[in-house]
Amino acid sequence: MATLSDIATSAGVSSGVVSRVINKDPTLRVSKETRERVLKAIADLDYSPNIAAKSLRSSRSDLIGILVNDVTNPIYAEIMRGAQACAMRHEKALIVFDSEMGEASAARLASMIGGGALDALIIQSAGEVSDQVLARAASRKIPTVLLQAELEVDAHLVLLPDEEAAHLATSHLLEHGHRRIGCLATAAGLRFTERRVDGWRSALSDAGLSPKAGDICYTGAGIDAGADALVQLTKASNDLTAIVCFNALSAIGALRALNRLGKKVPDDISMVAIHDLPFADMLHTPLSTIAMPLYEFGEAAVDILFSEDQKRSETVVKASAPKLIERQSVATINR
Amino acid sequence: MATLSDIATSAGVSSGVVSRVINKDPTLRVSKETRERVLKAIADLDYSPNIAAKSLRSSRSDLIGILVNDVTNPIYAEIMRGAQACAMRHEKALIVFDSEMGEASAARLASMIGGGALDALIIQSAGEVSDQVLARAASRKIPTVLLQAELEVDAHLVLLPDEEAAHLATSHLLEHGHRRIGCLATAAGLRFTERRVDGWRSALSDAGLSPKAGDICYTGAGIDAGADALVQLTKASNDLTAIVCFNALSAIGALRALNRLGKKVPDDISMVAIHDLPFADMLHTPLSTIAMPLYEFGEAAVDILFSEDQKRSETVVKASAPKLIERQSVATINR
DNA sequence: TTGCAGTGGTAAATGGTATTACCATCTTGT
DNA sequence: ACAAGATGGTAATACCATTTACCACTGCAA
């Protein structure tokens, strides 16, 4: 509860000096003894600066908002953790909004942006982001980072090596003799989805193949979404022998749906998922995955806010290349 | 960027009136027309109150800090989501600290508490919480809620029906003929761990059994911790036919370790875990679990902050009773 | 002795909101 | 006609840290 002027009084100086000592103002000239008196008073009174006052004065809150699709999805949780760690390193805190929670979350976020409570905004939400949020962010001109997606907004864009990952997954299946490889994609229209679709297509076309219209199905990132999508996919193209899945959690859903349809993985259908999971080896069918640098992706999202160049950068995080982790969800086909 | 006095000027009133209109001060008397002029000015200028100023003036930040053990653990993620939803309902935002991130996280949290940036603190972290954090919280007298654990602090305590859950899990195994039932517990010394251990013991003793010293192993909540613990447990008591596991994620680790040891679940060893997982049915061995009201648990943690301030309440969340979900990790033993 | 630079600070303005105390004008009752 | 109350507000201040402009004093040189 001690304030700056309490310290000042206790140290026998004016509050300006205390402030400048705390903030290491290089233009401040004080004697060594005075500085030490101030420091001692701070320690004695267990002083820490009032953050609201600081924020009011400096118009910085040291808070970064992040809008995430679904906090319980381990993939996104890992991204968040990277972002958190990086934020801490910069002495900022992250405040998480879950777009799964709908209007309440969006409204709260919008009001915080409006009130200047957020220094920056990171949007992971691949779905529809409230117009209110976007409008506020634009009108307050706060730096914005878009993860994977792309919106009609002046913002930084951070991506993963999506095309490479999807290409790798597809190639792996091709090497095992598969020719009819379907694609269980993420939400349509998003930048990273397109990039991965490109990877899938190009791997196919490198092998002299081209997919049919029904070979791809766009869907969400959850387990249930994956299950539904798989049913659609196999209905549209019933001759697929393999599937590339863009999200590990929807791969689990797909696995469940295949189970219900009485199809065995990998005997009847092979599968590779993008993104690894800590328990991928413990699944009913140990899942072959493409590991991506998710933690570093989260870090990059925050780091870019502290870079010099202000305008609309586009970064692809390549801390580590997409890496195939072979388990038991891919069978070899005899040609 | 519009301020209160901009609105006041635009509406031709003093800023006091605007503030009181916004905050619905019941003691304010204004004519209907004036009120509407104010409201219109607010809408026209797209005004929203500066949060830093508001916070400085009122010494409330509308921010709640929550310290969690591991954000990527789906169990904790679910709790967080409940807490988030409830916070939003109260027009507050949650700011998450991951104790897995160590000192950086603790330091940041401590400085935010010191600076008055947090209205309340929720501690889920079952491990060691930084003394600095606790000391600050105590000295600033901010309301604190402890989840599951118990510390030497004046705080609210929120619990799950732990004893009941462990009793249920153990009874289920007893009904299937098991007599040597081990316990893969969570961290020792924590209130909820003790409660669950009690449940395990009492179920055993209801059946006229009593566990041996080596039948229980205390450990952390992660996959790897679970794997290590299982090895210890089977080393200490190699005649166990069943295990109750206090955390679903460590159950996965235990499953992995059993795999490596060449033991089959449930043929060689049966297992029941406390807490359900969205993909529990898709595991190598579909895991029988005890589902608990985690979301409501998170809600309760926040809600209690808004109850009529009784000091040091103790709540057990019973939104739904612990519920056994049978899958295929329990075998019947012939007596 | 005046002039000037360097040393070690101080005082005051600023940021935007909430809140208390107070006040001017109009209406009503007698 | 005059006090009392109701009506519809206003003005001032506190909250606390940051930052700019300024100042008093000492020492040294010319």
PDB file of C-alpha atoms (C1' of nucleotides) in Angstrom, chain B residues 3-4 19 23 47 50 54 57, chain C residues 15-21 23:
ATOM      1  CA  THR B   3     -12.771  10.759 -22.657  1.00  0.00           C
ATOM      2  CA  LEU B   4     -15.468  11.283 -20.128  1.00  0.00           C
ATOM      3  CA  SER B  19     -19.899   8.874 -15.106  1.00  0.00           C
ATOM      4  CA  ASN B  23     -22.374   3.368 -13.812  1.00  0.00           C
ATOM      5  CA  TYR B  47     -16.699   5.966 -26.100  1.00  0.00           C
ATOM      6  CA  ASN B  50     -10.399   4.162 -19.798  1.00  0.00           C
ATOM      7  CA  LYS B  54     -11.132   3.512 -13.681  1.00  0.00           C
ATOM      8  CA  ARG B  57      -9.800   5.589  -9.050  1.00  0.00           C
TER       9      ARG B  57
ATOM     10  C1'  DG C  15      -3.510  11.210 -17.475  1.00  0.00           C
ATOM     11  C1'  DG C  16      -9.176   9.878 -17.018  1.00  0.00           C
ATOM     12  C1'  DT C  17     -12.571   8.380 -13.724  1.00  0.00           C
ATOM     13  C1'  DA C  18     -15.434   8.157  -9.413  1.00  0.00           C
ATOM     14  C1'  DT C  19     -17.557  10.435  -5.756  1.00  0.00           C
ATOM     15  C1'  DT C  20     -18.831  13.643  -2.270  1.00  0.00           C
ATOM     16  C1'  DA C  21     -20.508  17.899  -1.089  1.00  0.00           C
ATOM     17  C1'  DC C  23     -26.078  24.701  -5.254  1.00  0.00           C
TER      18       DC C  23
END
